[in-house]
XYZ file of N, CA and C in Angstrom:
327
model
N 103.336 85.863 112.297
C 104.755 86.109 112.132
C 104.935 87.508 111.530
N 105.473 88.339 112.419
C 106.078 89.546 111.937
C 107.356 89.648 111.236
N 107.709 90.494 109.822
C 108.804 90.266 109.677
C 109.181 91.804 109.458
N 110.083 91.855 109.483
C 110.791 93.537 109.211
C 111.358 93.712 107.714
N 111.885 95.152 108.369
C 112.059 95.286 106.367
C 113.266 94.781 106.180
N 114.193 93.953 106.617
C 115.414 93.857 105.978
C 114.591 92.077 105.333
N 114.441 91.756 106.745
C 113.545 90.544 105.856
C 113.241 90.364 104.625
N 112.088 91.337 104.367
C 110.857 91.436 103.442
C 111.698 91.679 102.047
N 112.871 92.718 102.219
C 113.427 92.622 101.287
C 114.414 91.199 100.680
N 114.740 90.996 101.740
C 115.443 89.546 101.224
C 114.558 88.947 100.831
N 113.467 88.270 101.099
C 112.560 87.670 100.698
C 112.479 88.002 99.153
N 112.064 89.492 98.576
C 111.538 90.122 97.837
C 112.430 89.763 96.463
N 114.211 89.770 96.857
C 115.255 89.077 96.203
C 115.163 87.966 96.058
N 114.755 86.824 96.907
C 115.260 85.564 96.561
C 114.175 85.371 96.156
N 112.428 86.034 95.683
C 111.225 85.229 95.080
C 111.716 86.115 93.249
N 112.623 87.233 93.595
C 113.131 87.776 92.134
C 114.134 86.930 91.395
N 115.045 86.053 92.234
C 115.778 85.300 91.714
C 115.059 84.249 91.104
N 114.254 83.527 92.012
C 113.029 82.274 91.547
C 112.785 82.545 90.266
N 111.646 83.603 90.043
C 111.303 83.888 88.848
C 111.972 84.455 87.857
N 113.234 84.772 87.705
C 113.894 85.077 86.661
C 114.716 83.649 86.321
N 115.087 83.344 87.257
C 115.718 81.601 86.552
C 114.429 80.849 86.242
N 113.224 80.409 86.640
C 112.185 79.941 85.793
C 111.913 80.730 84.422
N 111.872 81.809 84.586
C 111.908 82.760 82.860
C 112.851 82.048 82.420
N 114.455 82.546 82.794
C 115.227 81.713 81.785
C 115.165 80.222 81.150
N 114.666 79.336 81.921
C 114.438 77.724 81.655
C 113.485 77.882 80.767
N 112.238 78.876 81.192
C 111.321 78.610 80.199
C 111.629 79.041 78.782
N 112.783 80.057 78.547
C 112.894 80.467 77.347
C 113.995 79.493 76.565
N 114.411 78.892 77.637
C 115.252 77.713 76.950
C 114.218 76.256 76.723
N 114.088 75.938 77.594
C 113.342 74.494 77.173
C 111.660 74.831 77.051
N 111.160 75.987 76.972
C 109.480 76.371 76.602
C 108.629 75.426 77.716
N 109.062 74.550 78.350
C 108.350 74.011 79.309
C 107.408 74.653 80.226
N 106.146 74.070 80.244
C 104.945 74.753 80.685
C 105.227 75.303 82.366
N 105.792 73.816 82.739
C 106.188 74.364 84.465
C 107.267 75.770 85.316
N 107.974 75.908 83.813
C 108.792 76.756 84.190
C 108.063 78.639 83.923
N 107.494 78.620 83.034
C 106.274 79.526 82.926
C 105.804 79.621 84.378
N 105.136 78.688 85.113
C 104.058 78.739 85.937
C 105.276 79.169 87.135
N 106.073 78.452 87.147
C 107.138 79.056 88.075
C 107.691 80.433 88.369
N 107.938 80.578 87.061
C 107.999 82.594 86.844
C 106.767 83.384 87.296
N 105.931 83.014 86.609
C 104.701 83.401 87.572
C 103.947 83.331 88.819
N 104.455 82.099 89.501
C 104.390 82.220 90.515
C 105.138 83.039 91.530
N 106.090 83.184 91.256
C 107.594 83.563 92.176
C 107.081 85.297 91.890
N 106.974 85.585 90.531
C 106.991 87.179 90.464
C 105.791 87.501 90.787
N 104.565 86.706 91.083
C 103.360 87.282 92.164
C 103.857 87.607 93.518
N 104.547 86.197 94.028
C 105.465 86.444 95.130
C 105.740 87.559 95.708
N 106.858 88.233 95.058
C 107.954 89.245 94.785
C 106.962 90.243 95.119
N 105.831 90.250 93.857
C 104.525 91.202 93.870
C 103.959 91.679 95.195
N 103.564 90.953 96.080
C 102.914 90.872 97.016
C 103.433 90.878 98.357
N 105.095 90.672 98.021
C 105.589 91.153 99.374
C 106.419 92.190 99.195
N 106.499 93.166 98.064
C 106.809 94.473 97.752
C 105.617 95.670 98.356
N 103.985 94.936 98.108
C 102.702 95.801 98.680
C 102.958 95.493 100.102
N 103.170 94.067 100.653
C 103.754 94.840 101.812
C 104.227 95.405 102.635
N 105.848 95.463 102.129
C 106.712 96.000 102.021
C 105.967 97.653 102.382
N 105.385 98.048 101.421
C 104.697 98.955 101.513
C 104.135 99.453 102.443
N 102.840 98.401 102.399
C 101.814 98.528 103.623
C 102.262 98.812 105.096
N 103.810 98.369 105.546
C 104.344 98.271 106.586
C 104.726 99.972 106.469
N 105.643 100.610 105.399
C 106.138 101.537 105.552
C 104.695 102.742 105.399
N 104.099 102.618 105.187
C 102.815 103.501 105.120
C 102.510 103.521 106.479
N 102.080 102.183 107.316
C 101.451 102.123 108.659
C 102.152 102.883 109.438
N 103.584 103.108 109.485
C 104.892 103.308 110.286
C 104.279 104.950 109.937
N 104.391 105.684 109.066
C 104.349 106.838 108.500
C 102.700 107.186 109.336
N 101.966 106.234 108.887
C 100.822 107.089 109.290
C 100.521 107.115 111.211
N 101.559 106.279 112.058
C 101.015 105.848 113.254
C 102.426 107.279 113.877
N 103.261 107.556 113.109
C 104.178 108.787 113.422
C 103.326 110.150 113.023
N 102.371 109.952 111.881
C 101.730 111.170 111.997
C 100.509 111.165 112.948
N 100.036 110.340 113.260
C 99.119 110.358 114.486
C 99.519 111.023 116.217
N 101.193 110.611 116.241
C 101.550 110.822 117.143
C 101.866 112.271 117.400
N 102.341 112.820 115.994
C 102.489 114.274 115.628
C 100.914 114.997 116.052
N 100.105 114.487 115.497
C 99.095 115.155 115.394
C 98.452 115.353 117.039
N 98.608 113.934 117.226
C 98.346 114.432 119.272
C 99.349 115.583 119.890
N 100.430 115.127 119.691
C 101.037 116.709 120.451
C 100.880 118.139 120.215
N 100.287 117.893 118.940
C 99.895 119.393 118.210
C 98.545 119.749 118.447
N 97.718 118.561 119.203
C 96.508 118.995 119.339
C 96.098 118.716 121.159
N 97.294 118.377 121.777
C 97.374 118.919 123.309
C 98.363 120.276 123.365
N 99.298 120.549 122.558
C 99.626 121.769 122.592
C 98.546 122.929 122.361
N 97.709 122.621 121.233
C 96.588 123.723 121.076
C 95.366 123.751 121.895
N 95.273 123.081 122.894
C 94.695 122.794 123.816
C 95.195 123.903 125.083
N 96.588 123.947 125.277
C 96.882 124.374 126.165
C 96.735 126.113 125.743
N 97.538 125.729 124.561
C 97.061 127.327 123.597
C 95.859 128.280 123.633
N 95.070 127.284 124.249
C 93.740 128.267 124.265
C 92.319 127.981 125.602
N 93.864 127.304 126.861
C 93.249 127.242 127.904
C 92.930 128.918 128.306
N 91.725 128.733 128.865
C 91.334 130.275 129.436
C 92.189 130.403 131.001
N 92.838 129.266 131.438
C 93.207 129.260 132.417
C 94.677 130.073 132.643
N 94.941 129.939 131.790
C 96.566 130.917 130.799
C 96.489 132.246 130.973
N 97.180 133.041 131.037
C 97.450 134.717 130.567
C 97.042 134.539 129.508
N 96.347 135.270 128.488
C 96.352 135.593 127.355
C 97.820 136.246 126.727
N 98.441 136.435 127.205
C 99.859 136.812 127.031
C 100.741 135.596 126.333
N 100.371 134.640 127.258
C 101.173 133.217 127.277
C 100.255 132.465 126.293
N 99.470 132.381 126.012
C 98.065 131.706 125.028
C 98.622 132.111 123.631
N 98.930 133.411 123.261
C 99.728 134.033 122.284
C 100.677 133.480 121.911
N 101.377 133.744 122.801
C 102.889 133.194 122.911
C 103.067 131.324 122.696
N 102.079 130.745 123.035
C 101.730 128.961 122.607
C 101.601 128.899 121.610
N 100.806 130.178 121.510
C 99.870 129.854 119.657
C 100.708 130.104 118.486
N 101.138 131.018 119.058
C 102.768 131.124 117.898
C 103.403 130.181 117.416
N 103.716 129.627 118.626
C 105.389 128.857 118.763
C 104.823 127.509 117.782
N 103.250 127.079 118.482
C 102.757 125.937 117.789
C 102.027 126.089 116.418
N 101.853 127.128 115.518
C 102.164 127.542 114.464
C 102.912 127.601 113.442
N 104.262 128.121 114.212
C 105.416 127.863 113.544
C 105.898 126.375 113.265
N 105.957 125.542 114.272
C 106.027 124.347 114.374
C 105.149 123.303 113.475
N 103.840 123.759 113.244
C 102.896 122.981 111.896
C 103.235 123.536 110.895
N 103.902 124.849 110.530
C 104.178 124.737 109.389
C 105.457 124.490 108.798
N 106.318 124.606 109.710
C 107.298 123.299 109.928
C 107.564 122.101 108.867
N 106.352 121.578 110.053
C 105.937 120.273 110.494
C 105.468 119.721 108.444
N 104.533 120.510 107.905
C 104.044 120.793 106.571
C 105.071 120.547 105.630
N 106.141 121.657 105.931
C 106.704 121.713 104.566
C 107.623 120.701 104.575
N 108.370 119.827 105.297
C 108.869 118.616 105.904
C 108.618 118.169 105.406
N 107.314 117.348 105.255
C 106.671 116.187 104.692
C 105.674 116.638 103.430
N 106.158 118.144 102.648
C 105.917 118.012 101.515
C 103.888 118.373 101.322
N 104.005 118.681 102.667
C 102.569 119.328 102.697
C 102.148 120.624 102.073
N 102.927 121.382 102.543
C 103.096 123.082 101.819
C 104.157 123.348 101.407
């Protein structure tokens, strides 16, 4: 089961609600179950916040993969011998400008 992020976040709310009303019970009636409840729920919360994560990392890293192929069939073409050297220049530039771009965007340079 795949879930998305609006999901994950709801989820992420209603295991935060769990465990803050078990906190409260437990600080009212000290009952052992309501402890274990808070703790359970805010592992919960815990663990679908990392994935929460894990999802937005994968997304990030499968967009920089995709970046990175066009930048590395562009430099490909950049330095076909089959090209003018005129036009090879003129690639190498353009796709230059474009990585460093591409860099300061995402906090690279």
């Amino acid at each position: 089961m795949i879930l998305d992020e609006k999901e994950l976040k709801k989820l992420i709310e209603k295991y935060d609600k769990r465990a803050d009303n078990a906190l409260q019970l437990y600080q009212e009636t000290g009952a052992k179950r309501h402890y274990t409840a808070n703790y359970t729920s805010q592992n919960m919360a815990d663990a679908l916040r990392v994935a929460l994560q894990a999802k937005e990392d994968h997304e990030d890293l499968q967009n920089m993969k995709l970046e990175l192929s066009n930048f590395a069939s562009r430099g490909a073409a950049a330095t076909s011998q089959l090209r003018p050297e005129s036009e090879r220049a003129e690639l190498a530039a353009i796709l230059a400008k474009e990585l460093a771009d591409y860099g300061k965007r995402n906090g690279l340079i």
